[in-house]
Amino acid sequence: MTDPHPMEPLRKALPFWLSLGLLPLAVIGVTQGGWTVILMPAYAWTLITVLDLLLGRNEENPDPQTEEEDLYWYRAITLIWLPLQALTVYGAIWWITRSAHLGWLEIVALMFGLGVASGSIGIVYAHELLHQRNHLERWLGDLLLATVLYSHFRTEHLLVHHRHVGTPRDAVTARYNEGFHRFFLRVLLACPASAWEAEREKLAKAGRPVWHRSNPFWRYAGLQLVALLLAYAVGGWFGIGLFVLQAFFAVWQLELTNYIEHYGLVRRQTADGRYEPVRPHHSWNAPHRASNWLLINLQRHSDHHYKPDRRFPLLQTYAETEAPMLPMGYPAMGVLAMIPPLWRRRMNPRVRAWRKRFYPDVTEWPRA
């Protein structure tokens, strides 16, 4: 048997570097204006959805025992993204605040496109990094979240969502029949308070007050302040406004994904008041090839909840008899979610079918 070509690992990992395609589109949009300002969302939503249709599904499962060193080129894209994103966002702010060729609609569209990059990509990469045990990766994850002013996501995701997904305690489990816009407003209010309470409980168990220096909210505030000061340094108060706008759009992208991942799926409460363990059927999955490349296998979401620290190249997919599947990848489903009547028409029958398949004995289900 011949040895594999030395560049074979890179070749296999390269599809997961699709996110880099957004960066030159950002430069074109900022410098040229006009119709080019829509290139970033068109790339992430439209082109990726078309590629999903053309390339089909990938239902193959990698060896979960693959050695860490064999994943180098997969991990690399998540490690280099922070400086690339920061250069793109702050560079765009610098250029926009010193140029007169862009109208207000073009500027808002550009910030939306940057939010696609910092939200659909940056936060997804931060999510991957925060689940690892490596301190460097966790710090990179914290820094990425600071660039979208959403640092509390680390606490909310690790201490609340993964423990309480599919229960009323988890704010980002979208309720059945709940429209996205109502969901978005709810989680914007609920998640910071939920994260603060989780850290307060954690500190109390250690006999420490909530204001103790080990509370990560101090770090969150410091990193976000630095991010804002950098925006001021490159663009003044206008620069801060642009930075906050792209952060808002990034958070909107994140919560749109959160809405899709567990819509209408709940865990059974047992007689003692506890909830059953999280199982594959408590997450919506999508085996679509191109969108999984862009989102580094986030759509293999059931396995992520089963093994939260499993690196993205090794995440497994499940048969539809074990885990519910979406008809399209997350980008296309996100467009659908923005139109609640269409979303309900497509997804509510799937939730009802899920109930019959996995909980045929349950006759009373909560409404929204």
Short mmCIF file of C-alpha atoms in Angstrom, two decimals:
data_model
loop_
_atom_site.label_atom_id
_atom_site.label_comp_id
_atom_site.label_asym_id
_atom_site.label_seq_id
_atom_site.Cartn_x
_atom_site.Cartn_y
_atom_site.Cartn_z
CA MET A 1 0.00 0.00 0.00
CA THR A 2 1.40 3.40 -0.99
CA ASP A 3 1.72 6.22 1.52
CA PRO A 4 -0.82 9.04 1.11
CA HIS A 5 0.36 12.21 -0.56
CA PRO A 6 1.69 14.69 2.04
CA MET A 7 -0.90 17.27 0.95
CA GLU A 8 -3.82 14.84 1.22
CA PRO A 9 -4.84 16.03 4.74
CA LEU A 10 -5.00 19.62 3.46
CA ARG A 11 -7.01 18.60 0.41
CA LYS A 12 -9.61 16.88 2.59
CA ALA A 13 -9.88 19.85 4.95
CA LEU A 14 -10.05 22.60 2.30
CA PRO A 15 -13.83 22.45 1.75
CA PHE A 16 -14.23 23.62 5.36
CA TRP A 17 -12.30 26.77 4.43
CA LEU A 18 -15.22 28.08 2.35
CA SER A 19 -15.59 30.92 4.83
CA LEU A 20 -12.51 32.61 3.35
CA GLY A 21 -14.57 33.41 0.28
CA LEU A 22 -16.39 36.07 2.28
CA LEU A 23 -13.29 38.19 2.86
CA PRO A 24 -12.58 39.40 -0.70
CA LEU A 25 -16.32 40.01 -1.11
CA ALA A 26 -16.16 42.32 1.92
CA VAL A 27 -13.32 44.28 0.32
CA ILE A 28 -15.20 44.56 -2.98
CA GLY A 29 -18.40 45.69 -1.25
CA VAL A 30 -16.70 48.32 0.90
CA THR A 31 -14.59 49.81 -1.88
CA GLN A 32 -17.04 49.55 -4.78
CA GLY A 33 -20.46 49.97 -3.19
CA GLY A 34 -23.59 49.63 -5.32
CA TRP A 35 -24.95 46.14 -5.89
CA THR A 36 -21.71 44.59 -4.60
CA VAL A 37 -22.81 45.26 -0.99
CA ILE A 38 -25.06 42.16 -1.15
CA LEU A 39 -22.28 39.80 -2.22
CA MET A 40 -21.54 38.50 1.30
CA PRO A 41 -25.07 37.36 2.20
CA ALA A 42 -25.55 36.14 -1.38
CA TYR A 43 -22.47 33.95 -0.96
CA ALA A 44 -23.37 32.57 2.47
CA TRP A 45 -27.07 32.03 1.84
CA THR A 46 -27.79 31.75 -1.87
CA LEU A 47 -24.65 30.18 -3.29
CA ILE A 48 -24.30 27.71 -0.42
CA THR A 49 -27.95 26.67 -0.78
CA VAL A 50 -27.49 26.13 -4.51
CA LEU A 51 -24.38 24.05 -3.79
CA ASP A 52 -26.39 22.02 -1.28
CA LEU A 53 -28.87 21.20 -4.05
CA LEU A 54 -26.11 20.32 -6.51
CA LEU A 55 -23.80 18.38 -4.18
CA GLY A 56 -26.47 16.61 -2.15
CA ARG A 57 -26.01 15.06 1.26
CA ASN A 58 -23.02 13.65 3.04
CA GLU A 59 -24.09 10.86 5.38
CA GLU A 60 -20.66 9.29 5.83
CA ASN A 61 -19.24 9.13 9.34
CA PRO A 62 -15.54 9.69 10.06
CA ASP A 63 -13.60 7.60 12.55
CA PRO A 64 -14.22 9.29 15.92
CA GLN A 65 -10.89 7.90 17.17
CA THR A 66 -8.89 9.91 14.63
CA GLU A 67 -5.75 11.33 16.23
CA GLU A 68 -5.57 15.05 17.04
CA GLU A 69 -2.52 15.62 14.82
CA ASP A 70 -4.48 14.35 11.82
CA LEU A 71 -6.96 17.22 12.26
CA TYR A 72 -4.41 20.03 11.96
CA TRP A 73 -5.73 21.50 8.70
CA TYR A 74 -9.31 21.34 9.93
CA ARG A 75 -8.47 23.15 13.15
CA ALA A 76 -6.33 25.73 11.36
CA ILE A 77 -9.26 27.64 9.87
CA THR A 78 -10.74 28.22 13.33
CA LEU A 79 -7.37 29.37 14.67
CA ILE A 80 -6.63 31.93 11.96
CA TRP A 81 -10.13 33.38 11.69
CA LEU A 82 -9.87 35.92 14.55
CA PRO A 83 -7.17 38.14 12.96
CA LEU A 84 -8.82 37.82 9.55
CA GLN A 85 -12.22 38.83 10.90
CA ALA A 86 -10.81 41.67 12.99
CA LEU A 87 -8.86 43.03 10.01
CA THR A 88 -11.98 42.84 7.84
CA VAL A 89 -14.38 44.45 10.32
CA TYR A 90 -12.08 47.21 11.58
CA GLY A 91 -10.68 47.78 8.09
CA ALA A 92 -14.21 48.23 6.76
CA ILE A 93 -15.00 50.72 9.52
CA TRP A 94 -11.80 52.66 8.78
CA TRP A 95 -12.63 52.85 5.07
CA ILE A 96 -16.32 53.70 5.45
CA THR A 97 -15.68 56.51 7.93
CA ARG A 98 -13.20 58.11 5.52
CA SER A 99 -15.16 57.67 2.28
CA ALA A 100 -18.08 59.53 0.75
CA HIS A 101 -19.11 57.12 -2.01
CA LEU A 102 -21.48 55.00 0.10
CA GLY A 103 -25.10 55.84 0.88
CA TRP A 104 -26.83 54.88 4.12
CA LEU A 105 -28.57 51.85 2.62
CA GLU A 106 -25.26 50.61 1.25
CA ILE A 107 -23.60 51.05 4.64
CA VAL A 108 -26.37 49.15 6.44
CA ALA A 109 -26.17 46.38 3.83
CA LEU A 110 -22.41 46.19 4.31
CA MET A 111 -22.79 45.92 8.08
CA PHE A 112 -25.32 43.17 7.50
CA GLY A 113 -22.81 41.35 5.31
CA LEU A 114 -20.08 41.78 7.91
CA GLY A 115 -22.54 40.41 10.46
CA VAL A 116 -22.88 37.33 8.26
CA ALA A 117 -19.10 36.90 8.49
CA SER A 118 -18.80 37.62 12.22
CA GLY A 119 -22.01 35.79 13.12
CA SER A 120 -22.54 32.83 10.79
CA ILE A 121 -18.79 32.19 10.71
CA GLY A 122 -17.13 33.96 13.65
CA ILE A 123 -19.58 32.86 16.34
CA VAL A 124 -19.76 29.34 14.92
CA TYR A 125 -15.96 29.13 15.10
CA ALA A 126 -16.03 30.62 18.62
CA HIS A 127 -18.54 27.93 19.56
CA GLU A 128 -16.16 25.24 18.34
CA LEU A 129 -13.20 26.79 20.19
CA LEU A 130 -15.02 27.27 23.50
CA HIS A 131 -15.86 23.59 23.69
CA GLN A 132 -12.19 22.57 23.64
CA ARG A 133 -9.97 22.06 26.68
CA ASN A 134 -7.08 24.00 25.20
CA HIS A 135 -6.71 27.41 26.88
CA LEU A 136 -5.51 29.12 23.70
CA GLU A 137 -8.58 27.98 21.80
CA ARG A 138 -10.90 29.10 24.58
CA TRP A 139 -9.27 32.52 24.62
CA LEU A 140 -9.67 32.80 20.85
CA GLY A 141 -13.33 31.93 21.33
CA ASP A 142 -13.70 34.66 23.96
CA LEU A 143 -12.04 37.21 21.68
CA LEU A 144 -14.32 36.31 18.77
CA LEU A 145 -17.39 36.75 20.96
CA ALA A 146 -16.09 40.13 22.13
CA THR A 147 -16.03 41.32 18.51
CA VAL A 148 -19.81 40.87 18.41
CA LEU A 149 -20.45 42.11 21.97
CA TYR A 150 -21.96 38.75 22.97
CA SER A 151 -19.43 37.37 25.42
CA HIS A 152 -22.06 36.01 27.81
CA PHE A 153 -22.84 33.40 25.13
CA ARG A 154 -19.94 31.35 26.50
CA THR A 155 -21.57 30.96 29.90
CA GLU A 156 -25.10 30.67 28.56
CA HIS A 157 -24.11 27.98 26.08
CA LEU A 158 -21.82 25.87 28.26
CA LEU A 159 -23.61 26.12 31.63
CA VAL A 160 -27.23 26.52 30.57
CA HIS A 161 -27.97 25.37 27.03
CA HIS A 162 -26.10 22.07 27.08
CA ARG A 163 -27.51 21.14 30.47
CA HIS A 164 -31.09 22.26 29.95
CA VAL A 165 -31.73 22.01 26.19
CA GLY A 166 -35.29 20.95 25.47
CA THR A 167 -36.61 22.21 28.82
CA PRO A 168 -38.24 25.49 29.94
CA ARG A 169 -34.94 26.45 31.64
CA ASP A 170 -33.23 26.80 28.26
CA ALA A 171 -34.21 30.09 26.66
CA VAL A 172 -32.77 29.21 23.25
CA THR A 173 -34.88 26.11 22.75
CA ALA A 174 -37.54 27.60 20.48
CA ARG A 175 -41.06 26.71 21.58
CA TYR A 176 -43.48 25.00 19.22
CA ASN A 177 -45.41 27.60 17.18
CA GLU A 178 -43.13 30.42 18.40
CA GLY A 179 -42.16 32.73 15.54
CA PHE A 180 -38.53 33.72 15.15
CA HIS A 181 -39.05 37.44 15.75
CA ARG A 182 -40.76 36.82 19.10
CA PHE A 183 -38.06 34.25 19.94
CA PHE A 184 -35.30 36.74 19.12
CA LEU A 185 -36.64 39.44 21.42
CA ARG A 186 -37.16 36.87 24.18
CA VAL A 187 -33.62 35.48 24.10
CA LEU A 188 -32.02 38.93 23.88
CA LEU A 189 -33.62 39.70 27.23
CA ALA A 190 -33.41 36.27 28.84
CA CYS A 191 -29.95 35.00 27.97
CA PRO A 192 -27.73 37.61 29.70
CA ALA A 193 -29.73 37.22 32.92
CA SER A 194 -29.67 33.44 32.59
CA ALA A 195 -25.89 33.44 32.09
CA TRP A 196 -25.38 35.75 35.08
CA GLU A 197 -27.51 33.50 37.28
CA ALA A 198 -25.55 30.42 36.16
CA GLU A 199 -22.26 32.07 37.14
CA ARG A 200 -23.76 33.28 40.44
CA GLU A 201 -24.82 29.72 41.30
CA LYS A 202 -21.39 28.38 40.32
CA LEU A 203 -19.61 30.94 42.51
CA ALA A 204 -22.01 30.34 45.41
CA LYS A 205 -21.16 26.62 45.37
CA ALA A 206 -17.50 27.62 45.77
CA GLY A 207 -18.39 29.98 48.62
CA ARG A 208 -17.63 33.09 46.60
CA PRO A 209 -19.72 36.25 46.06
CA VAL A 210 -21.00 37.06 42.60
CA TRP A 211 -18.57 40.01 42.33
CA HIS A 212 -15.53 37.77 42.89
CA ARG A 213 -12.71 38.32 40.41
CA SER A 214 -13.14 34.77 39.07
CA ASN A 215 -16.55 35.69 37.64
CA PRO A 216 -15.93 35.62 33.86
CA PHE A 217 -18.28 38.55 33.39
CA TRP A 218 -15.34 40.79 34.38
CA ARG A 219 -13.38 39.35 31.47
CA TYR A 220 -16.36 39.62 29.17
CA ALA A 221 -16.80 43.31 29.99
CA GLY A 222 -13.09 44.06 29.59
CA LEU A 223 -12.79 42.35 26.21
CA GLN A 224 -15.93 44.03 24.87
CA LEU A 225 -14.69 47.42 26.06
CA VAL A 226 -11.41 46.88 24.20
CA ALA A 227 -13.36 45.92 21.07
CA LEU A 228 -15.38 49.14 21.28
CA LEU A 229 -12.30 51.27 21.94
CA LEU A 230 -10.66 49.83 18.83
CA ALA A 231 -13.75 50.76 16.82
CA TYR A 232 -13.52 54.29 18.22
CA ALA A 233 -9.81 54.45 17.42
CA VAL A 234 -10.34 53.63 13.74
CA GLY A 235 -13.65 55.43 13.17
CA GLY A 236 -14.64 57.65 16.08
CA TRP A 237 -18.24 57.62 17.30
CA PHE A 238 -19.43 56.73 13.82
CA GLY A 239 -17.06 53.77 13.95
CA ILE A 240 -18.61 52.61 17.22
CA GLY A 241 -22.06 52.87 15.64
CA LEU A 242 -20.96 50.74 12.69
CA PHE A 243 -19.31 48.22 15.00
CA VAL A 244 -22.45 47.87 17.13
CA LEU A 245 -24.57 47.46 13.99
CA GLN A 246 -22.46 44.59 12.63
CA ALA A 247 -22.51 43.03 16.11
CA PHE A 248 -26.31 43.22 16.18
CA PHE A 249 -26.56 41.52 12.80
CA ALA A 250 -24.07 38.86 13.94
CA VAL A 251 -26.13 38.10 17.04
CA TRP A 252 -29.24 37.99 14.88
CA GLN A 253 -27.51 35.35 12.72
CA LEU A 254 -26.56 33.34 15.79
CA GLU A 255 -30.03 33.35 17.27
CA LEU A 256 -31.55 32.49 13.91
CA THR A 257 -29.42 29.35 13.98
CA ASN A 258 -30.33 28.65 17.61
CA TYR A 259 -33.99 28.95 16.68
CA ILE A 260 -33.63 26.30 13.98
CA GLU A 261 -31.56 23.80 15.96
CA HIS A 262 -34.16 22.73 18.53
CA TYR A 263 -37.47 24.19 17.36
CA GLY A 264 -40.37 22.43 19.05
CA LEU A 265 -38.24 19.61 20.49
CA VAL A 266 -38.61 18.91 24.20
CA ARG A 267 -37.30 16.36 26.69
CA ARG A 268 -39.63 14.23 28.75
CA GLN A 269 -40.00 15.18 32.41
CA THR A 270 -39.93 12.16 34.71
CA ALA A 271 -42.01 11.52 37.83
CA ASP A 272 -39.32 12.96 40.12
CA GLY A 273 -39.33 16.26 38.23
CA ARG A 274 -36.07 15.65 36.39
CA TYR A 275 -35.68 15.46 32.64
CA GLU A 276 -34.55 12.53 30.57
CA PRO A 277 -30.98 12.65 29.23
CA VAL A 278 -30.34 14.53 26.00
CA ARG A 279 -30.64 12.14 23.07
CA PRO A 280 -30.08 12.42 19.30
CA HIS A 281 -33.75 13.13 18.68
CA HIS A 282 -33.59 16.39 20.64
CA SER A 283 -31.82 18.34 17.84
CA TRP A 284 -32.62 19.10 14.22
CA ASN A 285 -29.92 17.93 11.83
CA ALA A 286 -29.07 18.61 8.20
CA PRO A 287 -26.62 16.38 6.29
CA HIS A 288 -26.35 18.82 3.39
CA ARG A 289 -22.79 18.93 2.18
CA ALA A 290 -21.99 22.56 1.33
CA SER A 291 -23.71 24.18 4.31
CA ASN A 292 -21.89 21.77 6.61
CA TRP A 293 -18.63 22.85 5.01
CA LEU A 294 -19.44 26.51 5.66
CA LEU A 295 -20.72 25.91 9.21
CA ILE A 296 -18.02 23.33 10.09
CA ASN A 297 -20.53 20.51 10.66
CA LEU A 298 -22.74 22.48 13.05
CA GLN A 299 -25.69 20.80 11.34
CA ARG A 300 -24.57 17.46 12.78
CA HIS A 301 -26.06 18.91 15.88
CA SER A 302 -27.25 15.77 17.66
CA ASP A 303 -23.75 14.40 17.90
CA HIS A 304 -22.48 17.75 19.14
CA HIS A 305 -24.85 17.51 22.11
CA TYR A 306 -23.82 13.89 22.67
CA LYS A 307 -20.08 14.72 22.63
CA PRO A 308 -19.75 18.52 23.08
CA ASP A 309 -15.94 18.50 22.97
CA ARG A 310 -15.73 16.30 19.87
CA ARG A 311 -13.97 18.30 17.17
CA PHE A 312 -16.10 19.24 14.20
CA PRO A 313 -14.42 16.98 11.58
CA LEU A 314 -15.33 13.93 13.68
CA LEU A 315 -18.99 14.70 14.34
CA GLN A 316 -21.31 11.87 13.36
CA THR A 317 -24.59 11.91 11.50
CA TYR A 318 -27.61 9.79 12.36
CA ALA A 319 -30.36 8.00 10.50
CA GLU A 320 -33.77 9.70 10.43
CA THR A 321 -35.07 6.94 12.69
CA GLU A 322 -32.74 8.25 15.41
CA ALA A 323 -32.67 12.02 14.86
CA PRO A 324 -34.99 14.45 13.05
CA MET A 325 -33.77 15.89 9.76
CA LEU A 326 -34.43 19.26 8.16
CA PRO A 327 -35.50 19.46 4.51
CA MET A 328 -32.73 22.00 3.76
CA GLY A 329 -29.50 23.25 5.29
CA TYR A 330 -29.46 25.93 7.98
CA PRO A 331 -28.91 28.88 5.56
CA ALA A 332 -32.05 28.07 3.57
CA MET A 333 -34.02 27.23 6.72
CA GLY A 334 -32.95 30.58 8.17
CA VAL A 335 -34.59 32.41 5.28
CA LEU A 336 -37.75 30.39 5.89
CA ALA A 337 -37.66 31.16 9.62
CA MET A 338 -37.80 34.89 8.90
CA ILE A 339 -41.31 34.36 7.47
CA PRO A 340 -43.15 32.69 10.40
CA PRO A 341 -46.26 31.53 8.47
CA LEU A 342 -44.08 29.72 5.92
CA TRP A 343 -41.88 28.32 8.68
CA ARG A 344 -44.86 26.92 10.58
CA ARG A 345 -46.34 25.44 7.43
CA ARG A 346 -43.10 23.59 6.74
CA MET A 347 -41.95 22.73 10.26
CA ASN A 348 -45.02 22.22 12.46
CA PRO A 349 -46.05 19.01 10.64
CA ARG A 350 -42.49 17.75 11.15
CA VAL A 351 -42.65 18.48 14.86
CA ARG A 352 -45.97 16.64 15.14
CA ALA A 353 -44.48 13.68 13.27
CA TRP A 354 -41.50 13.78 15.65
CA ARG A 355 -43.86 13.61 18.62
CA LYS A 356 -45.64 10.55 17.24
CA ARG A 357 -42.37 8.80 16.44
CA PHE A 358 -40.51 9.36 19.70
CA TYR A 359 -43.29 9.98 22.25
CA PRO A 360 -46.38 8.11 21.00
CA ASP A 361 -47.73 7.83 24.55
CA VAL A 362 -47.81 11.60 25.18
CA THR A 363 -51.16 13.17 24.35
CA GLU A 364 -50.82 16.60 25.99
CA TRP A 365 -48.18 18.92 24.58
CA PRO A 366 -47.43 22.53 25.56
CA ARG A 367 -48.39 25.20 23.06
CA ALA A 368 -46.05 28.10 22.23
#
